[in-house]
Amino acid sequence: MSNRIRILALLLIAAAVSLHSQVPPPQSAPEKIIIDTDIGDDVDDAFAVALALRSSELQILGITTTFGDTNDRAKLADRLLGEAGRQDITVAAGTPTPPVGQFTQRAYADGGHFARASHSKAFDFILEQIRRYPDQITLVAIGPLVNIGALIDKHPATFHKLKRVVLMGGSIERGYGDLGYGKPHGPEPEWNIKNDIPSAQKLFASGVPIFMMPLDSTQLKLDEVKRAILFQAGTPITDALTLLYHEWGQETPTLFDVMTIAYILKPQLCPVKPMHIQIDDKGFTRAGPGAPNAQVCLNSDSEAFFRFYIPRVTGR
């Protein structure tokens, strides 16, 4: 081979390497999620939806409402999505159940802004999406598990085609108010589990991969300083959160439900470990012997969580 040909070959190789280095690495497709929520009682559900809306890593297929006045919950979701400019996202209402808690954000829901004429049924919507995207959907469960129990009862094989369920629920070592600064005072029945114990038992026996964020890792206090930073951002989403916070009517929100979305986006915020979880007839979620049926997060770093959450939601 002549020197001229060698030089030409080397130049071609160098050009190919340079061109390859300029091609950006392929990006993974957004993760498909459905958020199943009892939005409107406590305010943390809205903060969870806000994080999902601000995350391009997620494709929100829909929001389904569960427990209590599911139609009013759907109207609240309509308005929140409308304010965020995301009326393309489906809102489906679950089967209403007798009210237990207080629907604190009713005025926001009843304001009529962005209200849809009707809502599909949550059961039908989730079923349709699983069939359309088998083994691809993460179901984010941040309310009592009414819709999930119905799906398992009627279509267990289809339910099993979920990619996973990421759940805020349960209490393993710490109960409400135990923030980890002292000796744990022990577990207690947690709201999302105790308000539909049979459905929770069915979920943990279903064989679907479960990622569980219990009270142990989700008592994330949005204190005054953090609220000020968030609410002063002046975006449509943070303005909506400000209104919902004031309608909620208490001082310091605990962002229990938000950890589910944060975990999907940044798993290191809530490291999980395999455990076998049994649910008794009082709603206690107890770790015991047996093959693992859930990946459970028992500890999280609150400051790391908020350093992620606040810039993401405010866009700063």
PDB file of C-alpha atoms in Angstrom:
ATOM      1  CA  MET A   1       0.000   0.000   0.000  1.00  0.00           C
ATOM      2  CA  SER A   2       1.411   3.407  -0.964  1.00  0.00           C
ATOM      3  CA  ASN A   3       1.936   6.167   1.601  1.00  0.00           C
ATOM      4  CA  ARG A   4      -0.757   8.244  -0.114  1.00  0.00           C
ATOM      5  CA  ILE A   5      -3.338   5.442   0.290  1.00  0.00           C
ATOM      6  CA  ARG A   6      -2.323   4.889   3.928  1.00  0.00           C
ATOM      7  CA  ILE A   7      -2.744   8.573   4.704  1.00  0.00           C
ATOM      8  CA  LEU A   8      -6.129   8.646   2.969  1.00  0.00           C
ATOM      9  CA  ALA A   9      -7.274   5.592   4.947  1.00  0.00           C
ATOM     10  CA  LEU A  10      -6.155   7.140   8.218  1.00  0.00           C
ATOM     11  CA  LEU A  11      -7.983  10.369   7.406  1.00  0.00           C
ATOM     12  CA  LEU A  12     -11.175   8.465   6.657  1.00  0.00           C
ATOM     13  CA  ILE A  13     -10.921   6.546   9.957  1.00  0.00           C
ATOM     14  CA  ALA A  14     -10.322   9.769  11.889  1.00  0.00           C
ATOM     15  CA  ALA A  15     -13.305  11.419  10.215  1.00  0.00           C
ATOM     16  CA  ALA A  16     -15.519   8.453  11.085  1.00  0.00           C
ATOM     17  CA  VAL A  17     -14.388   8.502  14.730  1.00  0.00           C
ATOM     18  CA  SER A  18     -14.977  12.249  14.942  1.00  0.00           C
ATOM     19  CA  LEU A  19     -18.451  11.925  13.430  1.00  0.00           C
ATOM     20  CA  HIS A  20     -19.342   9.103  15.832  1.00  0.00           C
ATOM     21  CA  SER A  21     -18.222  11.153  18.835  1.00  0.00           C
ATOM     22  CA  GLN A  22     -20.565  13.973  17.802  1.00  0.00           C
ATOM     23  CA  VAL A  23     -23.667  11.755  17.706  1.00  0.00           C
ATOM     24  CA  PRO A  24     -25.525  12.071  21.011  1.00  0.00           C
ATOM     25  CA  PRO A  25     -26.151   8.808  22.883  1.00  0.00           C
ATOM     26  CA  PRO A  26     -29.609   7.353  22.350  1.00  0.00           C
ATOM     27  CA  GLN A  27     -32.141   8.431  24.965  1.00  0.00           C
ATOM     28  CA  SER A  28     -34.409   5.909  26.623  1.00  0.00           C
ATOM     29  CA  ALA A  29     -38.121   6.280  25.990  1.00  0.00           C
ATOM     30  CA  PRO A  30     -40.153   7.975  28.728  1.00  0.00           C
ATOM     31  CA  GLU A  31     -41.548   5.587  31.305  1.00  0.00           C
ATOM     32  CA  LYS A  32     -45.288   5.062  30.930  1.00  0.00           C
ATOM     33  CA  ILE A  33     -47.167   5.677  34.163  1.00  0.00           C
ATOM     34  CA  ILE A  34     -50.725   5.847  35.425  1.00  0.00           C
ATOM     35  CA  ILE A  35     -51.278   7.721  38.697  1.00  0.00           C
ATOM     36  CA  ASP A  36     -54.066   6.257  40.851  1.00  0.00           C
ATOM     37  CA  THR A  37     -54.866   8.884  43.474  1.00  0.00           C
ATOM     38  CA  ASP A  38     -57.247  10.073  46.175  1.00  0.00           C
ATOM     39  CA  ILE A  39     -56.327  13.665  45.382  1.00  0.00           C
ATOM     40  CA  GLY A  40     -58.232  16.301  47.332  1.00  0.00           C
ATOM     41  CA  ASP A  41     -58.088  15.116  50.951  1.00  0.00           C
ATOM     42  CA  ASP A  42     -54.473  15.544  52.000  1.00  0.00           C
ATOM     43  CA  VAL A  43     -52.489  17.838  49.704  1.00  0.00           C
ATOM     44  CA  ASP A  44     -49.513  15.603  48.978  1.00  0.00           C
ATOM     45  CA  ASP A  45     -51.224  13.950  45.989  1.00  0.00           C
ATOM     46  CA  ALA A  46     -51.203  17.265  44.123  1.00  0.00           C
ATOM     47  CA  PHE A  47     -47.512  17.737  44.880  1.00  0.00           C
ATOM     48  CA  ALA A  48     -46.864  14.264  43.457  1.00  0.00           C
ATOM     49  CA  VAL A  49     -48.787  15.033  40.259  1.00  0.00           C
ATOM     50  CA  ALA A  50     -46.864  18.305  39.938  1.00  0.00           C
ATOM     51  CA  LEU A  51     -43.537  16.467  40.003  1.00  0.00           C
ATOM     52  CA  ALA A  52     -44.729  14.037  37.353  1.00  0.00           C
ATOM     53  CA  LEU A  53     -45.901  16.906  35.146  1.00  0.00           C
ATOM     54  CA  ARG A  54     -42.483  18.543  35.384  1.00  0.00           C
ATOM     55  CA  SER A  55     -40.580  15.373  34.435  1.00  0.00           C
ATOM     56  CA  SER A  56     -39.914  14.644  30.779  1.00  0.00           C
ATOM     57  CA  GLU A  57     -38.690  11.177  31.774  1.00  0.00           C
ATOM     58  CA  LEU A  58     -42.322  10.198  32.325  1.00  0.00           C
ATOM     59  CA  GLN A  59     -45.220   9.697  29.945  1.00  0.00           C
ATOM     60  CA  ILE A  60     -48.378  10.139  32.000  1.00  0.00           C
ATOM     61  CA  LEU A  61     -50.963   7.970  30.285  1.00  0.00           C
ATOM     62  CA  GLY A  62     -53.651   9.066  32.683  1.00  0.00           C
ATOM     63  CA  ILE A  63     -54.747   9.950  36.188  1.00  0.00           C
ATOM     64  CA  THR A  64     -57.353   7.745  37.840  1.00  0.00           C
ATOM     65  CA  THR A  65     -59.189   8.665  41.011  1.00  0.00           C
ATOM     66  CA  THR A  66     -59.997   6.327  43.856  1.00  0.00           C
ATOM     67  CA  PHE A  67     -61.916   6.278  47.143  1.00  0.00           C
ATOM     68  CA  GLY A  68     -64.667   8.585  48.333  1.00  0.00           C
ATOM     69  CA  ASP A  69     -66.063  11.187  45.938  1.00  0.00           C
ATOM     70  CA  THR A  70     -64.089  10.082  42.913  1.00  0.00           C
ATOM     71  CA  ASN A  71     -65.981  12.398  40.547  1.00  0.00           C
ATOM     72  CA  ASP A  72     -64.999  15.497  42.506  1.00  0.00           C
ATOM     73  CA  ARG A  73     -61.456  14.188  42.663  1.00  0.00           C
ATOM     74  CA  ALA A  74     -61.545  13.892  38.877  1.00  0.00           C
ATOM     75  CA  LYS A  75     -62.704  17.519  38.574  1.00  0.00           C
ATOM     76  CA  LEU A  76     -59.798  18.598  40.764  1.00  0.00           C
ATOM     77  CA  ALA A  77     -57.395  16.706  38.510  1.00  0.00           C
ATOM     78  CA  ASP A  78     -59.038  18.327  35.457  1.00  0.00           C
ATOM     79  CA  ARG A  79     -58.315  21.779  36.787  1.00  0.00           C
ATOM     80  CA  LEU A  80     -54.761  20.995  37.895  1.00  0.00           C
ATOM     81  CA  LEU A  81     -53.926  19.560  34.486  1.00  0.00           C
ATOM     82  CA  GLY A  82     -55.639  22.453  32.741  1.00  0.00           C
ATOM     83  CA  GLU A  83     -53.676  25.034  34.704  1.00  0.00           C
ATOM     84  CA  ALA A  84     -50.501  23.156  33.742  1.00  0.00           C
ATOM     85  CA  GLY A  85     -51.484  23.130  30.062  1.00  0.00           C
ATOM     86  CA  ARG A  86     -51.824  19.330  30.021  1.00  0.00           C
ATOM     87  CA  GLN A  87     -55.444  18.704  29.106  1.00  0.00           C
ATOM     88  CA  ASP A  88     -54.160  15.982  26.784  1.00  0.00           C
ATOM     89  CA  ILE A  89     -53.819  13.668  29.808  1.00  0.00           C
ATOM     90  CA  THR A  90     -56.830  11.426  30.445  1.00  0.00           C
ATOM     91  CA  VAL A  91     -58.648  11.675  33.777  1.00  0.00           C
ATOM     92  CA  ALA A  92     -60.768   8.672  34.746  1.00  0.00           C
ATOM     93  CA  ALA A  93     -62.981   8.367  37.817  1.00  0.00           C
ATOM     94  CA  GLY A  94     -63.095   5.309  40.035  1.00  0.00           C
ATOM     95  CA  THR A  95     -66.204   3.840  41.630  1.00  0.00           C
ATOM     96  CA  PRO A  96     -67.323   6.164  44.439  1.00  0.00           C
ATOM     97  CA  THR A  97     -67.231   4.844  47.992  1.00  0.00           C
ATOM     98  CA  PRO A  98     -68.692   6.278  51.230  1.00  0.00           C
ATOM     99  CA  PRO A  99     -66.597   9.286  52.300  1.00  0.00           C
ATOM    100  CA  VAL A 100     -64.237   8.781  55.228  1.00  0.00           C
ATOM    101  CA  GLY A 101     -61.861  11.755  55.261  1.00  0.00           C
ATOM    102  CA  GLN A 102     -62.505  15.415  54.478  1.00  0.00           C
ATOM    103  CA  PHE A 103     -62.331  16.558  50.875  1.00  0.00           C
ATOM    104  CA  THR A 104     -60.421  19.698  51.821  1.00  0.00           C
ATOM    105  CA  GLN A 105     -59.856  21.079  48.326  1.00  0.00           C
ATOM    106  CA  ARG A 106     -63.452  20.960  47.136  1.00  0.00           C
ATOM    107  CA  ALA A 107     -63.571  24.663  46.252  1.00  0.00           C
ATOM    108  CA  TYR A 108     -60.724  24.179  43.778  1.00  0.00           C
ATOM    109  CA  ALA A 109     -62.482  21.185  42.258  1.00  0.00           C
ATOM    110  CA  ASP A 110     -65.841  22.930  42.052  1.00  0.00           C
ATOM    111  CA  GLY A 111     -64.447  26.105  40.495  1.00  0.00           C
ATOM    112  CA  GLY A 112     -65.435  24.878  37.045  1.00  0.00           C
ATOM    113  CA  HIS A 113     -62.132  25.741  35.396  1.00  0.00           C
ATOM    114  CA  PHE A 114     -61.123  23.204  32.732  1.00  0.00           C
ATOM    115  CA  ALA A 115     -63.893  20.835  33.844  1.00  0.00           C
ATOM    116  CA  ARG A 116     -64.529  18.015  31.383  1.00  0.00           C
ATOM    117  CA  ALA A 117     -68.037  17.044  30.384  1.00  0.00           C
ATOM    118  CA  SER A 118     -67.508  13.454  31.486  1.00  0.00           C
ATOM    119  CA  HIS A 119     -64.868  11.007  32.643  1.00  0.00           C
ATOM    120  CA  SER A 120     -64.239   7.443  31.614  1.00  0.00           C
ATOM    121  CA  LYS A 121     -64.260   4.750  34.278  1.00  0.00           C
ATOM    122  CA  ALA A 122     -60.946   4.181  36.003  1.00  0.00           C
ATOM    123  CA  PHE A 123     -61.315   0.392  35.889  1.00  0.00           C
ATOM    124  CA  ASP A 124     -61.905   0.370  32.124  1.00  0.00           C
ATOM    125  CA  PHE A 125     -59.156   2.889  31.436  1.00  0.00           C
ATOM    126  CA  ILE A 126     -56.442   1.039  33.356  1.00  0.00           C
ATOM    127  CA  LEU A 127     -57.465  -2.258  31.789  1.00  0.00           C
ATOM    128  CA  GLU A 128     -57.349  -0.778  28.277  1.00  0.00           C
ATOM    129  CA  GLN A 129     -53.914   0.760  28.821  1.00  0.00           C
ATOM    130  CA  ILE A 130     -52.397  -2.462  30.168  1.00  0.00           C
ATOM    131  CA  ARG A 131     -53.683  -4.312  27.125  1.00  0.00           C
ATOM    132  CA  ARG A 132     -52.302  -1.630  24.829  1.00  0.00           C
ATOM    133  CA  TYR A 133     -48.894  -1.523  26.536  1.00  0.00           C
ATOM    134  CA  PRO A 134     -48.288  -4.937  28.140  1.00  0.00           C
ATOM    135  CA  ASP A 135     -45.316  -5.099  30.533  1.00  0.00           C
ATOM    136  CA  GLN A 136     -44.613  -1.390  30.017  1.00  0.00           C
ATOM    137  CA  ILE A 137     -46.775   0.482  32.551  1.00  0.00           C
ATOM    138  CA  THR A 138     -45.848   1.532  36.059  1.00  0.00           C
ATOM    139  CA  LEU A 139     -48.993   1.994  38.133  1.00  0.00           C
ATOM    140  CA  VAL A 140     -48.355   4.634  40.791  1.00  0.00           C
ATOM    141  CA  ALA A 141     -50.688   3.883  43.707  1.00  0.00           C
ATOM    142  CA  ILE A 142     -51.060   6.871  46.041  1.00  0.00           C
ATOM    143  CA  GLY A 143     -54.537   6.245  47.412  1.00  0.00           C
ATOM    144  CA  PRO A 144     -56.556   3.378  48.880  1.00  0.00           C
ATOM    145  CA  LEU A 145     -56.326   0.402  46.554  1.00  0.00           C
ATOM    146  CA  VAL A 146     -59.981   0.169  45.457  1.00  0.00           C
ATOM    147  CA  ASN A 147     -59.300   0.208  41.712  1.00  0.00           C
ATOM    148  CA  ILE A 148     -56.427  -2.231  42.060  1.00  0.00           C
ATOM    149  CA  GLY A 149     -58.501  -4.717  44.028  1.00  0.00           C
ATOM    150  CA  ALA A 150     -61.254  -4.619  41.391  1.00  0.00           C
ATOM    151  CA  LEU A 151     -58.750  -5.242  38.595  1.00  0.00           C
ATOM    152  CA  ILE A 152     -57.209  -8.205  40.401  1.00  0.00           C
ATOM    153  CA  ASP A 153     -60.652  -9.682  41.088  1.00  0.00           C
ATOM    154  CA  LYS A 154     -61.919  -9.436  37.535  1.00  0.00           C
ATOM    155  CA  HIS A 155     -58.839  -9.524  35.303  1.00  0.00           C
ATOM    156  CA  PRO A 156     -55.891 -11.006  37.245  1.00  0.00           C
ATOM    157  CA  ALA A 157     -54.050 -12.133  34.103  1.00  0.00           C
ATOM    158  CA  THR A 158     -54.205  -8.660  32.570  1.00  0.00           C
ATOM    159  CA  PHE A 159     -53.237  -6.998  35.859  1.00  0.00           C
ATOM    160  CA  HIS A 160     -50.187  -9.241  35.919  1.00  0.00           C
ATOM    161  CA  LYS A 161     -49.004  -7.579  32.703  1.00  0.00           C
ATOM    162  CA  LEU A 162     -48.171  -4.380  34.550  1.00  0.00           C
ATOM    163  CA  LYS A 163     -44.462  -3.607  34.598  1.00  0.00           C
ATOM    164  CA  ARG A 164     -44.713  -2.807  38.311  1.00  0.00           C
ATOM    165  CA  VAL A 165     -46.680  -1.026  41.014  1.00  0.00           C
ATOM    166  CA  VAL A 166     -44.962   1.786  42.914  1.00  0.00           C
ATOM    167  CA  LEU A 167     -46.915   2.209  46.110  1.00  0.00           C
ATOM    168  CA  MET A 168     -47.060   4.736  48.907  1.00  0.00           C
ATOM    169  CA  GLY A 169     -48.434   2.661  51.725  1.00  0.00           C
ATOM    170  CA  GLY A 170     -47.744   0.708  54.864  1.00  0.00           C
ATOM    171  CA  SER A 171     -45.644   1.097  57.976  1.00  0.00           C
ATOM    172  CA  ILE A 172     -42.825  -1.351  58.752  1.00  0.00           C
ATOM    173  CA  GLU A 173     -40.893   0.058  61.718  1.00  0.00           C
ATOM    174  CA  ARG A 174     -42.120   3.650  62.044  1.00  0.00           C
ATOM    175  CA  GLY A 175     -45.604   5.054  62.360  1.00  0.00           C
ATOM    176  CA  TYR A 176     -47.044   8.538  61.862  1.00  0.00           C
ATOM    177  CA  GLY A 177     -44.965  11.266  63.493  1.00  0.00           C
ATOM    178  CA  ASP A 178     -41.865   9.105  63.859  1.00  0.00           C
ATOM    179  CA  LEU A 179     -39.311  11.056  61.848  1.00  0.00           C
ATOM    180  CA  GLY A 180     -36.302   8.941  62.775  1.00  0.00           C
ATOM    181  CA  TYR A 181     -34.823  11.263  65.399  1.00  0.00           C
ATOM    182  CA  GLY A 182     -35.405   8.843  68.246  1.00  0.00           C
ATOM    183  CA  LYS A 183     -36.224   5.250  69.003  1.00  0.00           C
ATOM    184  CA  PRO A 184     -39.017   4.043  66.696  1.00  0.00           C
ATOM    185  CA  HIS A 185     -42.344   3.758  68.498  1.00  0.00           C
ATOM    186  CA  GLY A 186     -43.442   0.988  66.177  1.00  0.00           C
ATOM    187  CA  PRO A 187     -45.630   0.571  63.099  1.00  0.00           C
ATOM    188  CA  GLU A 188     -49.319   1.320  62.731  1.00  0.00           C
ATOM    189  CA  PRO A 189     -51.968   0.845  60.042  1.00  0.00           C
ATOM    190  CA  GLU A 190     -51.354   3.403  57.295  1.00  0.00           C
ATOM    191  CA  TRP A 191     -54.200   5.237  55.527  1.00  0.00           C
ATOM    192  CA  ASN A 192     -53.910   3.814  52.012  1.00  0.00           C
ATOM    193  CA  ILE A 193     -53.696   0.249  53.303  1.00  0.00           C
ATOM    194  CA  LYS A 194     -56.247   0.344  56.114  1.00  0.00           C
ATOM    195  CA  ASN A 195     -59.011   1.868  53.949  1.00  0.00           C
ATOM    196  CA  ASP A 196     -59.090  -1.192  51.688  1.00  0.00           C
ATOM    197  CA  ILE A 197     -57.295  -4.015  53.449  1.00  0.00           C
ATOM    198  CA  PRO A 198     -58.629  -6.817  51.193  1.00  0.00           C
ATOM    199  CA  SER A 199     -57.352  -5.051  48.064  1.00  0.00           C
ATOM    200  CA  ALA A 200     -53.954  -4.516  49.670  1.00  0.00           C
ATOM    201  CA  GLN A 201     -53.768  -8.205  50.563  1.00  0.00           C
ATOM    202  CA  LYS A 202     -54.625  -9.136  46.974  1.00  0.00           C
ATOM    203  CA  LEU A 203     -51.959  -6.816  45.592  1.00  0.00           C
ATOM    204  CA  PHE A 204     -49.184  -8.293  47.727  1.00  0.00           C
ATOM    205  CA  ALA A 205     -50.268 -11.797  46.737  1.00  0.00           C
ATOM    206  CA  SER A 206     -50.550 -10.940  43.023  1.00  0.00           C
ATOM    207  CA  GLY A 207     -46.957 -11.579  41.969  1.00  0.00           C
ATOM    208  CA  VAL A 208     -46.711  -8.181  40.243  1.00  0.00           C
ATOM    209  CA  PRO A 209     -43.432  -6.405  41.134  1.00  0.00           C
ATOM    210  CA  ILE A 210     -44.137  -3.983  43.997  1.00  0.00           C
ATOM    211  CA  PHE A 211     -41.946  -1.080  45.049  1.00  0.00           C
ATOM    212  CA  MET A 212     -43.184   0.070  48.445  1.00  0.00           C
ATOM    213  CA  MET A 213     -42.611   3.469  50.018  1.00  0.00           C
ATOM    214  CA  PRO A 214     -44.015   3.177  53.582  1.00  0.00           C
ATOM    215  CA  LEU A 215     -44.268   5.736  56.373  1.00  0.00           C
ATOM    216  CA  ASP A 216     -40.701   4.823  57.317  1.00  0.00           C
ATOM    217  CA  SER A 217     -39.326   6.738  54.312  1.00  0.00           C
ATOM    218  CA  THR A 218     -42.034   9.185  53.256  1.00  0.00           C
ATOM    219  CA  GLN A 219     -42.543  11.609  56.155  1.00  0.00           C
ATOM    220  CA  LEU A 220     -41.058  14.504  54.198  1.00  0.00           C
ATOM    221  CA  LYS A 221     -41.924  17.834  55.802  1.00  0.00           C
ATOM    222  CA  LEU A 222     -42.324  20.836  53.492  1.00  0.00           C
ATOM    223  CA  ASP A 223     -41.333  23.467  56.050  1.00  0.00           C
ATOM    224  CA  GLU A 224     -41.844  27.218  55.862  1.00  0.00           C
ATOM    225  CA  VAL A 225     -38.571  27.982  54.095  1.00  0.00           C
ATOM    226  CA  LYS A 226     -39.119  25.324  51.460  1.00  0.00           C
ATOM    227  CA  ARG A 227     -42.729  26.420  50.937  1.00  0.00           C
ATOM    228  CA  ALA A 228     -41.620  30.000  50.366  1.00  0.00           C
ATOM    229  CA  ILE A 229     -39.113  28.974  47.695  1.00  0.00           C
ATOM    230  CA  LEU A 230     -41.686  26.774  45.981  1.00  0.00           C
ATOM    231  CA  PHE A 231     -44.658  29.142  46.116  1.00  0.00           C
ATOM    232  CA  GLN A 232     -42.685  32.218  45.055  1.00  0.00           C
ATOM    233  CA  ALA A 233     -41.728  30.614  41.743  1.00  0.00           C
ATOM    234  CA  GLY A 234     -44.931  32.002  40.203  1.00  0.00           C
ATOM    235  CA  THR A 235     -45.432  29.283  37.590  1.00  0.00           C
ATOM    236  CA  PRO A 236     -48.858  27.855  36.725  1.00  0.00           C
ATOM    237  CA  ILE A 237     -48.049  24.637  38.580  1.00  0.00           C
ATOM    238  CA  THR A 238     -46.629  26.290  41.701  1.00  0.00           C
ATOM    239  CA  ASP A 239     -49.533  28.763  41.758  1.00  0.00           C
ATOM    240  CA  ALA A 240     -51.935  25.807  41.676  1.00  0.00           C
ATOM    241  CA  LEU A 241     -50.048  24.159  44.536  1.00  0.00           C
ATOM    242  CA  THR A 242     -50.236  27.408  46.497  1.00  0.00           C
ATOM    243  CA  LEU A 243     -54.026  27.536  46.140  1.00  0.00           C
ATOM    244  CA  LEU A 244     -54.427  23.883  47.061  1.00  0.00           C
ATOM    245  CA  TYR A 245     -52.140  24.283  50.073  1.00  0.00           C
ATOM    246  CA  HIS A 246     -54.256  27.130  51.447  1.00  0.00           C
ATOM    247  CA  GLU A 247     -57.481  25.228  50.859  1.00  0.00           C
ATOM    248  CA  TRP A 248     -55.987  22.231  52.653  1.00  0.00           C
ATOM    249  CA  GLY A 249     -55.824  24.570  55.610  1.00  0.00           C
ATOM    250  CA  GLN A 250     -52.983  23.196  57.713  1.00  0.00           C
ATOM    251  CA  GLU A 251     -49.455  24.459  58.205  1.00  0.00           C
ATOM    252  CA  THR A 252     -46.798  21.944  57.195  1.00  0.00           C
ATOM    253  CA  PRO A 253     -47.565  19.369  54.496  1.00  0.00           C
ATOM    254  CA  THR A 254     -45.965  15.952  54.628  1.00  0.00           C
ATOM    255  CA  LEU A 255     -45.184  14.864  51.083  1.00  0.00           C
ATOM    256  CA  PHE A 256     -45.777  11.132  51.610  1.00  0.00           C
ATOM    257  CA  ASP A 257     -47.058  10.385  48.109  1.00  0.00           C
ATOM    258  CA  VAL A 258     -44.409  12.378  46.286  1.00  0.00           C
ATOM    259  CA  MET A 259     -41.716   9.827  47.075  1.00  0.00           C
ATOM    260  CA  THR A 260     -43.306   7.379  44.622  1.00  0.00           C
ATOM    261  CA  ILE A 261     -42.683   9.708  41.680  1.00  0.00           C
ATOM    262  CA  ALA A 262     -39.283  10.771  43.015  1.00  0.00           C
ATOM    263  CA  TYR A 263     -38.251   7.120  43.328  1.00  0.00           C
ATOM    264  CA  ILE A 264     -39.170   6.393  39.700  1.00  0.00           C
ATOM    265  CA  LEU A 265     -37.112   9.375  38.568  1.00  0.00           C
ATOM    266  CA  LYS A 266     -34.163   8.953  40.949  1.00  0.00           C
ATOM    267  CA  PRO A 267     -34.145   5.583  42.749  1.00  0.00           C
ATOM    268  CA  GLN A 268     -31.167   6.492  44.915  1.00  0.00           C
ATOM    269  CA  LEU A 269     -33.417   8.888  46.854  1.00  0.00           C
ATOM    270  CA  CYS A 270     -35.118   5.883  48.443  1.00  0.00           C
ATOM    271  CA  PRO A 271     -32.974   2.719  48.311  1.00  0.00           C
ATOM    272  CA  VAL A 272     -35.057  -0.454  48.424  1.00  0.00           C
ATOM    273  CA  LYS A 273     -34.434  -3.958  49.678  1.00  0.00           C
ATOM    274  CA  PRO A 274     -36.389  -7.177  49.116  1.00  0.00           C
ATOM    275  CA  MET A 275     -38.814  -8.134  51.868  1.00  0.00           C
ATOM    276  CA  HIS A 276     -41.780 -10.409  52.396  1.00  0.00           C
ATOM    277  CA  ILE A 277     -44.722  -8.257  53.464  1.00  0.00           C
ATOM    278  CA  GLN A 278     -47.835  -9.688  55.049  1.00  0.00           C
ATOM    279  CA  ILE A 279     -50.947  -7.582  55.708  1.00  0.00           C
ATOM    280  CA  ASP A 280     -53.165  -8.555  58.621  1.00  0.00           C
ATOM    281  CA  ASP A 281     -56.858  -7.855  59.060  1.00  0.00           C
ATOM    282  CA  LYS A 282     -56.157  -4.603  60.933  1.00  0.00           C
ATOM    283  CA  GLY A 283     -54.032  -3.177  58.138  1.00  0.00           C
ATOM    284  CA  PHE A 284     -50.601  -3.710  59.657  1.00  0.00           C
ATOM    285  CA  THR A 285     -47.915  -4.364  57.033  1.00  0.00           C
ATOM    286  CA  ARG A 286     -45.489  -6.738  58.678  1.00  0.00           C
ATOM    287  CA  ALA A 287     -42.147  -7.959  57.384  1.00  0.00           C
ATOM    288  CA  GLY A 288     -41.699 -11.681  57.909  1.00  0.00           C
ATOM    289  CA  PRO A 289     -40.194 -14.878  56.589  1.00  0.00           C
ATOM    290  CA  GLY A 290     -40.874 -16.039  53.079  1.00  0.00           C
ATOM    291  CA  ALA A 291     -39.932 -15.238  49.532  1.00  0.00           C
ATOM    292  CA  PRO A 292     -39.774 -11.475  48.897  1.00  0.00           C
ATOM    293  CA  ASN A 293     -42.954 -10.021  47.418  1.00  0.00           C
ATOM    294  CA  ALA A 294     -41.908  -6.351  47.501  1.00  0.00           C
ATOM    295  CA  GLN A 295     -38.928  -4.045  47.247  1.00  0.00           C
ATOM    296  CA  VAL A 296     -39.240  -1.781  50.295  1.00  0.00           C
ATOM    297  CA  CYS A 297     -37.619   1.561  51.123  1.00  0.00           C
ATOM    298  CA  LEU A 298     -37.123   1.967  54.881  1.00  0.00           C
ATOM    299  CA  ASN A 299     -34.956   5.102  54.867  1.00  0.00           C
ATOM    300  CA  SER A 300     -34.652   8.204  52.736  1.00  0.00           C
ATOM    301  CA  ASP A 301     -32.659  11.423  52.843  1.00  0.00           C
ATOM    302  CA  SER A 302     -35.176  14.232  53.264  1.00  0.00           C
ATOM    303  CA  GLU A 303     -32.772  17.009  52.297  1.00  0.00           C
ATOM    304  CA  ALA A 304     -31.623  15.181  49.166  1.00  0.00           C
ATOM    305  CA  PHE A 305     -35.277  14.683  48.257  1.00  0.00           C
ATOM    306  CA  PHE A 306     -36.098  18.385  48.539  1.00  0.00           C
ATOM    307  CA  ARG A 307     -32.917  19.422  46.709  1.00  0.00           C
ATOM    308  CA  PHE A 308     -34.268  17.333  43.853  1.00  0.00           C
ATOM    309  CA  TYR A 309     -37.958  18.184  44.169  1.00  0.00           C
ATOM    310  CA  ILE A 310     -37.954  21.969  44.498  1.00  0.00           C
ATOM    311  CA  PRO A 311     -35.689  22.835  41.514  1.00  0.00           C
ATOM    312  CA  ARG A 312     -37.510  20.295  39.348  1.00  0.00           C
ATOM    313  CA  VAL A 313     -40.982  21.671  40.098  1.00  0.00           C
ATOM    314  CA  THR A 314     -40.025  25.357  40.046  1.00  0.00           C
ATOM    315  CA  GLY A 315     -37.848  25.008  36.946  1.00  0.00           C
ATOM    316  CA  ARG A 316     -34.942  26.770  38.608  1.00  0.00           C
TER     317      ARG A 316
END
